[in-house]
Coordinates of C-alpha atoms and ligand atoms in Angstrom, one line a residue:
X221 CA 144.8 195.1 159.5
X222 CA 142.1 195.0 157.0
X223 CA 140.7 191.8 154.5
X224 CA 139.8 192.3 151.1
X225 CA 138.1 190.7 149.0
X226 CA 140.4 188.8 146.1
X227 CA 137.5 190.2 143.9
X228 CA 136.7 193.2 145.1
X229 CA 140.0 194.6 146.2
X230 CA 138.5 198.3 147.5
X231 CA 136.0 196.9 150.2
X232 CA 137.4 196.2 153.0
X233 CA 136.7 193.5 155.9
X234 CA 137.1 193.5 159.8
X235 CA 138.8 190.6 161.3
X236 CA 135.8 189.0 162.3
X237 CA 134.3 189.4 160.0
X238 CA 136.7 187.7 157.5
X239 CA 137.3 184.6 160.0
X240 CA 133.7 184.3 161.1
X241 CA 132.6 185.0 157.4
X242 CA 135.6 182.8 155.4
X243 CA 134.1 183.9 152.0
X244 CA 133.3 186.6 150.6
X245 CA 129.8 187.3 149.4
X246 CA 131.7 188.5 145.7
X247 CA 133.2 184.5 145.9
X248 CA 136.5 185.7 146.2
X249 CA 139.1 185.1 148.7
X250 CA 139.8 187.2 151.8
X251 CA 143.6 188.4 151.6
X252 CA 145.2 190.2 154.1
X253 CA 145.1 194.4 153.0
X254 CA 149.3 194.1 153.1
X255 CA 152.0 190.9 154.2
X256 CA 153.7 193.3 157.1
X257 CA 157.4 192.7 156.2
X258 CA 159.4 191.4 159.5
X259 CA 161.9 194.0 160.9
X260 CA 165.7 193.0 159.3
X261 CA 166.2 192.3 163.4
X262 CA 164.3 189.1 163.3
X263 CA 165.7 187.5 159.9
X264 CA 169.4 188.3 161.5
X265 CA 169.4 187.2 165.1
X266 CA 167.2 183.8 163.5
X267 CA 169.8 181.2 165.2
X268 CA 169.1 182.1 168.3
X269 CA 165.6 182.5 168.8
X270 CA 163.2 179.4 168.4
X271 CA 159.7 178.4 166.9
X272 CA 158.0 179.4 170.4
X273 CA 158.8 183.2 169.2
X274 CA 158.5 183.4 165.9
X275 CA 155.2 182.3 166.8
X276 CA 154.4 185.2 167.9
X277 CA 155.9 187.7 166.7
X278 CA 154.0 186.5 163.1
X279 CA 150.8 186.8 165.3
X280 CA 151.4 189.9 166.3
X281 CA 152.3 191.6 162.8
X282 CA 148.9 190.4 161.7
X283 CA 146.4 191.2 164.7
X284 CA 147.2 193.4 166.8
X285 CA 144.6 195.7 167.2
X286 CA 142.6 192.6 166.8
X287 CA 143.6 191.3 169.4
X288 CA 144.7 191.7 173.1
X289 CA 148.9 191.3 173.0
X290 CA 148.4 188.8 176.3
X291 CA 144.6 187.0 174.4
X292 CA 147.9 186.7 170.6
X293 CA 150.9 185.4 172.4
X294 CA 148.0 182.2 174.2
X295 CA 147.1 181.1 170.8
X296 CA 150.6 181.6 169.0
X297 CA 152.0 179.6 172.0
X298 CA 149.2 176.5 172.3
X299 CA 148.6 176.1 168.6
X300 CA 152.1 175.7 167.5
X301 CA 153.1 173.4 170.8
X302 CA 154.8 170.6 169.2
X303 CA 158.5 170.9 167.7
X304 CA 158.2 171.4 163.3
X305 CA 162.3 169.9 163.0
X306 CA 163.9 170.5 160.1
X307 CA 166.2 166.7 159.2
X308 CA 169.0 166.6 156.8
X309 CA 169.3 163.9 154.5
X310 CA 172.7 164.5 152.7
X311 CA 174.6 167.9 151.1
X312 CA 172.2 169.7 150.2
X313 CA 168.4 168.0 150.9
X314 CA 166.2 168.5 154.4
X315 CA 163.6 167.3 155.4
X316 CA 160.5 170.1 157.6
X317 CA 158.4 167.6 159.0
X318 CA 155.1 169.0 159.8
X319 CA 153.8 165.9 161.8
X320 CA 154.7 166.3 165.3
X321 CA 151.4 167.2 166.0
X322 CA 147.9 166.3 167.0
X323 CA 146.6 164.9 164.1
X324 CA 150.0 163.9 162.4
X325 CA 149.8 166.4 159.6
X326 CA 150.8 170.1 158.4
X327 CA 146.8 171.3 159.2
X328 CA 146.9 171.0 162.7
X329 CA 148.6 174.6 163.1
X330 CA 146.6 176.1 160.5
X331 CA 143.8 175.0 162.2
X332 CA 145.2 174.9 165.4
X333 CA 145.5 178.7 166.0
X334 CA 141.9 178.9 163.5
X335 CA 140.2 177.1 166.5
X336 CA 141.5 179.5 169.3
X337 CA 141.1 182.4 166.6
X338 CA 137.7 182.1 166.1
X339 CA 136.2 181.5 169.8
X340 CA 138.2 184.2 171.0
X341 CA 135.9 186.4 168.1
X342 CA 132.9 184.5 169.0
X343 CA 133.5 185.5 172.7
X344 CA 129.7 187.0 173.3
X345 CA 127.7 186.2 170.8
X346 CA 125.1 183.7 171.4
X347 CA 123.8 182.5 168.8
X348 CA 126.0 179.4 167.8
X349 CA 128.7 179.0 165.0
X350 CA 128.0 176.1 162.8
X351 CA 131.3 175.1 161.0
X352 CA 131.9 173.7 157.8
X353 CA 134.6 171.2 156.7
X354 CA 135.2 169.9 153.0
X355 CA 138.3 167.3 153.6
X356 CA 140.5 165.1 151.6
X357 CA 142.1 164.0 154.8
X358 CA 143.7 165.3 157.1
X359 CA 141.8 169.0 157.4
X360 CA 139.2 167.2 159.2
X361 CA 140.8 165.8 161.2
X362 CA 142.8 168.8 162.3
X363 CA 140.2 170.8 162.0
X364 CA 137.4 167.9 165.1
X365 CA 141.1 168.5 166.7
X366 CA 141.0 172.2 167.2
X367 CA 137.3 172.6 168.0
X368 CA 136.2 169.3 170.1
X369 CA 134.6 169.7 173.3
X370 CA 134.4 174.3 172.4
X371 CA 131.5 176.1 174.2
X372 CA 129.0 177.9 171.1
X373 CA 131.3 176.0 168.3
X374 CA 130.0 172.8 166.4
X375 CA 131.8 170.6 163.6
X376 CA 130.3 169.6 160.4
X377 CA 133.0 167.6 158.7
X378 CA 132.4 166.4 154.6
X379 CA 135.1 163.6 153.5
X380 CA 134.2 161.8 150.6
X381 CA 133.4 158.9 151.0
X382 CA 135.9 155.6 150.4
X383 CA 138.4 158.1 149.5
X384 CA 140.9 158.9 152.7
X385 CA 142.9 155.6 154.5
X386 CA 141.0 154.0 156.8
X387 CA 142.9 155.2 159.6
X388 CA 142.2 159.5 158.7
X389 CA 138.5 157.7 158.6
X390 CA 139.0 157.0 162.3
X391 CA 139.9 160.3 163.4
X392 CA 137.1 161.9 160.5
X393 CA 133.9 159.6 162.2
X394 CA 135.0 159.1 166.1
X395 CA 134.8 162.2 168.1
X396 CA 131.1 162.5 168.8
X397 CA 129.7 166.1 170.8
X398 CA 130.3 168.7 168.8
X399 CA 132.0 167.3 165.2
X400 CA 129.2 165.3 162.8
X401 CA 131.2 163.8 160.1
X402 CA 128.7 163.6 156.3
X403 CA 130.5 160.8 154.3
X404 CA 130.0 162.0 151.3
X405 CA 129.5 158.8 147.9
X406 CA 131.6 161.3 145.7
X407 CA 135.2 163.3 145.6
X408 CA 137.0 166.1 147.4
X409 CA 136.3 168.2 144.7
X410 CA 132.5 167.6 145.4
X411 CA 132.1 167.9 149.1
X412 CA 134.0 171.2 148.1
X413 CA 131.2 172.5 146.1
X414 CA 128.3 171.5 148.2
X415 CA 130.3 173.7 151.6
X416 CA 130.7 176.3 149.0
X417 CA 126.6 176.4 148.0
X418 CA 125.6 176.2 151.5
X419 CA 127.5 179.6 152.7
X420 CA 125.7 181.0 149.3
X421 CA 122.2 180.0 150.3
X422 CA 120.3 182.5 151.6
X423 CA 117.9 180.1 153.1
X424 CA 119.8 178.3 155.4
X425 CA 121.1 182.0 157.8
X426 CA 117.9 181.7 159.7
X427 CA 118.8 178.6 161.4
X428 CA 122.7 179.2 160.6
X429 CA 125.1 180.8 162.0
X430 CA 128.0 179.0 159.4
X431 CA 131.7 179.6 158.7
X432 CA 133.9 177.4 157.3
X433 CA 137.6 175.8 158.2
X434 CA 139.3 175.2 155.2
X435 CA 142.5 176.5 153.5
X436 CA 140.1 179.5 152.6
X437 CA 139.8 180.5 155.9
X438 CA 142.7 183.2 156.0
X439 CA 142.8 182.2 160.2
X440 CA 144.6 179.4 158.3
X441 CA 146.4 180.6 156.1
X442 CA 148.4 182.6 158.4
X443 CA 150.0 180.8 160.5
X444 CA 151.5 178.7 158.3
X445 CA 153.6 180.3 157.3
X446 CA 155.0 180.0 160.4
X447 CA 156.9 176.5 160.1
X448 CA 158.2 178.7 156.7
X449 CA 160.3 181.2 158.2
X450 CA 161.1 178.4 161.8
X451 CA 162.7 175.8 158.7
X452 CA 164.4 179.5 157.6
X453 CA 165.5 180.0 161.4
X454 CA 167.3 176.2 161.1
X455 CA 168.6 175.8 157.6
X456 CA 172.2 176.3 158.2
X457 CA 173.9 176.4 155.1
X458 CA 172.4 180.2 154.1
X459 CA 175.0 181.0 151.4
X460 CA 173.8 178.3 149.0
X461 CA 169.9 180.0 147.3
X462 CA 166.8 178.0 149.4
X463 CA 164.5 175.9 147.8
X464 CA 160.8 174.6 149.2
X465 CA 158.8 172.4 147.1
X466 CA 155.8 171.8 148.2
X467 CA 153.8 169.3 148.4
X468 CA 149.9 170.7 147.0
X469 CA 146.2 170.1 146.2
X470 CA 144.4 173.4 147.6
X471 CA 147.7 175.5 147.6
X472 CA 147.3 177.3 151.2
X473 CA 150.3 176.2 152.0
X474 CA 152.6 177.4 149.0
X475 CA 150.3 180.4 149.6
X476 CA 151.4 180.9 153.1
X477 CA 155.2 180.6 151.6
X478 CA 154.1 183.2 149.6
X479 CA 153.5 184.4 152.3
X480 CA 157.0 184.0 154.4
X481 CA 158.2 185.2 151.5
X482 CA 157.0 189.0 151.7
X483 CA 157.7 188.7 155.5
X484 CA 160.9 188.6 154.4
X485 CA 162.5 185.1 154.2
X486 CA 164.9 184.6 151.5
X487 CA 162.9 181.6 149.2
X488 CA 164.6 181.6 146.1
X489 CA 162.3 179.5 144.1
X490 CA 158.9 177.3 145.4
X491 CA 158.6 174.2 143.6
X492 CA 154.2 173.1 144.1
X493 CA 155.0 169.1 143.6
X494 CA 151.4 167.6 142.3
X495 CA 150.0 164.2 142.3
X496 CA 148.4 163.3 138.5
X497 CA 145.6 166.0 139.4
X498 CA 147.9 168.8 138.0
X499 CA 145.3 171.8 137.4
X500 CA 148.2 174.1 138.4
X501 CA 151.4 173.0 136.8
X502 CA 149.1 173.2 133.3
X503 CA 147.9 176.2 134.8
X504 CA 151.5 177.8 135.0
X505 CA 152.7 176.5 131.3
X506 CA 150.0 177.4 129.3
X507 CA 148.8 180.5 132.1
X508 CA 144.8 179.5 131.6
X509 CA 143.0 177.9 134.0
X510 CA 141.3 174.8 133.7
X511 CA 140.1 172.2 136.1
X512 CA 140.9 168.6 135.9
X513 CA 138.4 165.9 136.3
X514 CA 139.8 165.0 140.1
X515 CA 141.8 161.4 140.2
X516 CA 142.1 159.1 143.7
X517 CA 146.0 158.7 144.3
X518 CA 148.0 157.0 146.2
X519 CA 148.6 160.8 147.8
X520 CA 144.7 161.4 148.4
X521 CA 144.9 164.8 150.8
X522 CA 146.3 167.0 147.0
X523 CA 143.8 164.6 144.7
X524 CA 141.9 168.3 144.8
X525 CA 140.8 169.6 140.4
X526 CA 140.2 172.7 141.2
X527 CA 142.7 174.2 144.1
X528 CA 141.0 177.1 145.6
X529 CA 143.5 178.9 146.8
X530 CA 144.9 179.5 142.9
X531 CA 142.4 182.9 143.2
X532 CA 145.1 183.5 146.9
X533 CA 148.2 183.2 144.6
X534 CA 147.0 185.3 141.5
X535 CA 146.1 188.1 143.7
X536 CA 150.2 188.0 145.7
X537 CA 151.7 188.3 142.2
X538 CA 149.7 191.2 140.7
X539 CA 147.4 188.9 138.2
X540 CA 150.6 188.4 136.5
X541 CA 151.5 184.5 135.4
X542 CA 154.9 185.8 134.8
X543 CA 155.4 187.2 138.4
X544 CA 154.2 183.7 139.2
X545 CA 156.0 182.0 137.6
X546 CA 159.4 183.7 138.5
X547 CA 158.3 182.1 142.4
X548 CA 157.0 179.0 141.7
X549 CA 157.7 176.5 139.7
X550 CA 155.3 173.1 139.1
X551 CA 155.8 169.6 138.4
X552 CA 153.2 166.7 138.2
X553 CA 154.6 162.3 139.0
X554 CA 151.8 159.8 139.3
X555 CA 151.6 157.5 141.8
X556 CA 154.8 154.9 140.3
X557 CA 157.2 157.7 141.0
X558 CA 156.1 158.4 144.0
X559 CA 156.4 155.0 144.8
X560 CA 159.7 154.9 143.6
X561 CA 160.9 157.4 145.0
X562 CA 159.4 156.5 148.7
X563 CA 161.7 152.8 148.0
X564 CA 165.0 154.8 147.3
X565 CA 164.6 157.4 149.9
X566 CA 163.9 154.3 152.3
X567 CA 166.9 152.3 150.9
X568 CA 169.4 155.2 150.3
X569 CA 168.9 158.0 153.4
X570 CA 167.0 155.4 155.2
X571 CA 164.2 158.1 156.1
X572 CA 160.6 157.4 155.8
X573 CA 158.0 159.2 153.1
X574 CA 154.7 159.6 153.3
X575 CA 153.5 159.5 149.7
X576 CA 152.7 162.9 150.1
X577 CA 156.9 163.9 151.0
X578 CA 157.0 161.8 148.6
X579 CA 156.0 163.7 145.3
X580 CA 157.0 166.7 147.4
X581 CA 160.9 165.4 147.2
X582 CA 159.9 163.8 143.6
X583 CA 159.7 167.9 142.9
X584 CA 162.6 169.0 144.6
X585 CA 164.8 166.4 143.0
X586 CA 163.7 167.4 139.7
X587 CA 164.4 170.8 140.1
X588 CA 168.2 170.0 141.2
X589 CA 168.0 167.7 138.5
X590 CA 167.7 170.8 136.3
X591 CA 168.8 173.7 138.5
X592 CA 172.2 172.3 140.8
X593 CA 173.9 174.2 143.4
X594 CA 170.2 174.9 145.6
X595 CA 169.9 173.5 149.2
X596 CA 166.1 172.1 149.3
X597 CA 164.2 171.8 151.7
X598 CA 160.9 169.1 151.0
X599 CA 157.5 170.6 153.7
X600 CA 157.2 166.1 154.9
X601 CA 153.1 166.8 155.1
X602 CA 152.4 164.0 157.1
X603 CA 153.3 161.0 159.5
X604 CA 154.2 157.8 156.5
X605 CA 151.9 155.9 159.6
X606 CA 148.7 157.8 158.7
X607 CA 148.4 156.5 155.1
X608 CA 149.7 153.2 156.2
X609 CA 148.6 150.4 154.0
X610 CA 150.0 152.6 151.1
X611 CA 153.5 153.2 152.7
X612 CA 153.4 149.2 154.0
X613 CA 153.2 148.2 150.3
X614 CA 155.0 149.9 149.1
X615 CA 158.0 149.7 151.2
X616 CA 158.1 147.0 153.0
X617 CA 157.8 147.4 156.4
X618 CA 155.5 148.8 158.7
X619 CA 155.9 152.1 159.9
X620 CA 156.3 152.6 164.0
X621 CA 152.1 153.6 165.0
X622 CA 152.2 157.0 166.8
X623 CA 150.6 156.6 169.9
X624 CA 148.1 158.6 169.3
X625 CA 146.5 156.8 165.9
X626 CA 147.3 153.6 168.2
X627 CA 144.5 154.8 170.7
X628 CA 142.0 156.0 167.6
X629 CA 141.7 152.9 165.8
X630 CA 139.7 150.9 168.3
X631 CA 137.2 153.3 167.9
X632 CA 133.5 152.7 165.9
X633 CA 133.3 155.2 162.7
X634 CA 129.9 156.5 163.4
X635 CA 128.9 159.1 160.6
X636 CA 125.8 159.9 158.2
X637 CA 126.1 158.7 154.7
X638 CA 124.6 161.0 151.8
X639 CA 125.0 161.4 148.2
X640 CA 126.9 164.4 146.9
X641 CA 123.7 166.5 145.5
X642 CA 123.4 169.9 147.3
X643 CA 119.2 169.1 147.3
X644 CA 120.4 166.7 150.0
X645 CA 122.5 168.3 152.0
X646 CA 120.2 172.0 152.1
X647 CA 117.8 169.3 153.7
X648 CA 119.7 167.1 155.6
X649 CA 120.8 171.1 157.4
X650 CA 117.4 171.9 157.5
X651 CA 116.5 168.9 159.4
X652 CA 119.6 168.5 161.7
X653 CA 118.2 169.8 165.8
Ligands
LIG275 C1 146.1 169.1 152.7 C2 147.0 168.1 152.5 C3 148.4 168.7 151.6 C4 148.1 169.7 150.1 O1 147.7 170.8 151.1 P1 147.2 172.1 150.1 O2 147.0 173.4 151.2 O3 146.0 172.1 150.2 O4 148.2 172.0 149.0 C5 149.5 167.8 151.1 N1 149.5 166.4 152.4 C6 149.1 166.5 153.2 C7 149.4 165.3 154.5 C8 147.9 167.4 153.3 O5 147.1 166.7 154.0

């Protein structure tokens, strides 16, 4: 498989170039040359399949020819070594629990896969690879966990100070070794633009081999299509049209859903559910993209004013907004609606949603009211305990802390505080040993 930039489909790159470079020089985003369609037999025999088999099939479809078969299967099995159950809440609604990985958010899937693909691609290099990652909360910890202790690779995480939950911050700042946390006194978009500028900064190239681990990296996106197929496998009522609601920020997750649909998964419509950072819903309705100023919300991992993966979604729909509208419907919700959804689902359906999943729930509920008769899947992107304070305050009940979070809460935070100015970040990178 070769890869092209959304800004120039003519020039093709290898997997190694696309994954280790992360961003093409023209500042577009890498896309696979084509999305492999899985055979009909894959879908007809799906109920009897399992997550590992699906993961291997998808990984093979993308990586064969670039990575040896044995290695592909190892990457697939190790990356998806936790369950992704579809939990039925009522007749027409289920929740896909994507939070059973080590850092309790869906980002574990992409990060674990990417870490393994990157270390394989990097295996013969003598120079260290430095991975810069901007995070709104969950990416950083998933990436840190994925790369922790990996030889020849170091990770520098940039996160917005005071805008991640206390437990998220612990997950970002307590690794040590090859993981460094930079606390940026600004927004996630500030972190993201610092990272983007560093990539385009030739003066850093002598010292560093830089790479990125954000959802801009294609190796994070590809494996995320796996759990859409895994959801399709578990759906019991296959007669009703399938609608999948995706709580979205940078739109990597939803883009992976569009991949899965092109691989053959029969999804009728995707619902893009956002919080008050509503650049995408505005884009779909007006046809013109206008970044919004980032607003802080209780679903903080989705506080993104200018979603990166828009370029990929446009590319997948042939840069035709009408085509995109046929596939994706978008709604935005405020914090009060989010809290009410958490309360309602908890009281009436006895299910504890985290604030992000609750935004997804609202998206499905709104779609279902407009177009009844479908089967809805809401992606629950994080464990409610990751957002302990908000969940406890909203539901008057403490979510139970899974073991992984209990161990971390006593560890000491180590981070370096920086103002969101490129010159300071550049100086930090230059002076770093
Ligand atoms: C990152 C994140 C999102 C948003 O996903 P995107 O791929 O950026 O749209 C939603 N929920 C949680 C819990 C997240 O960590």
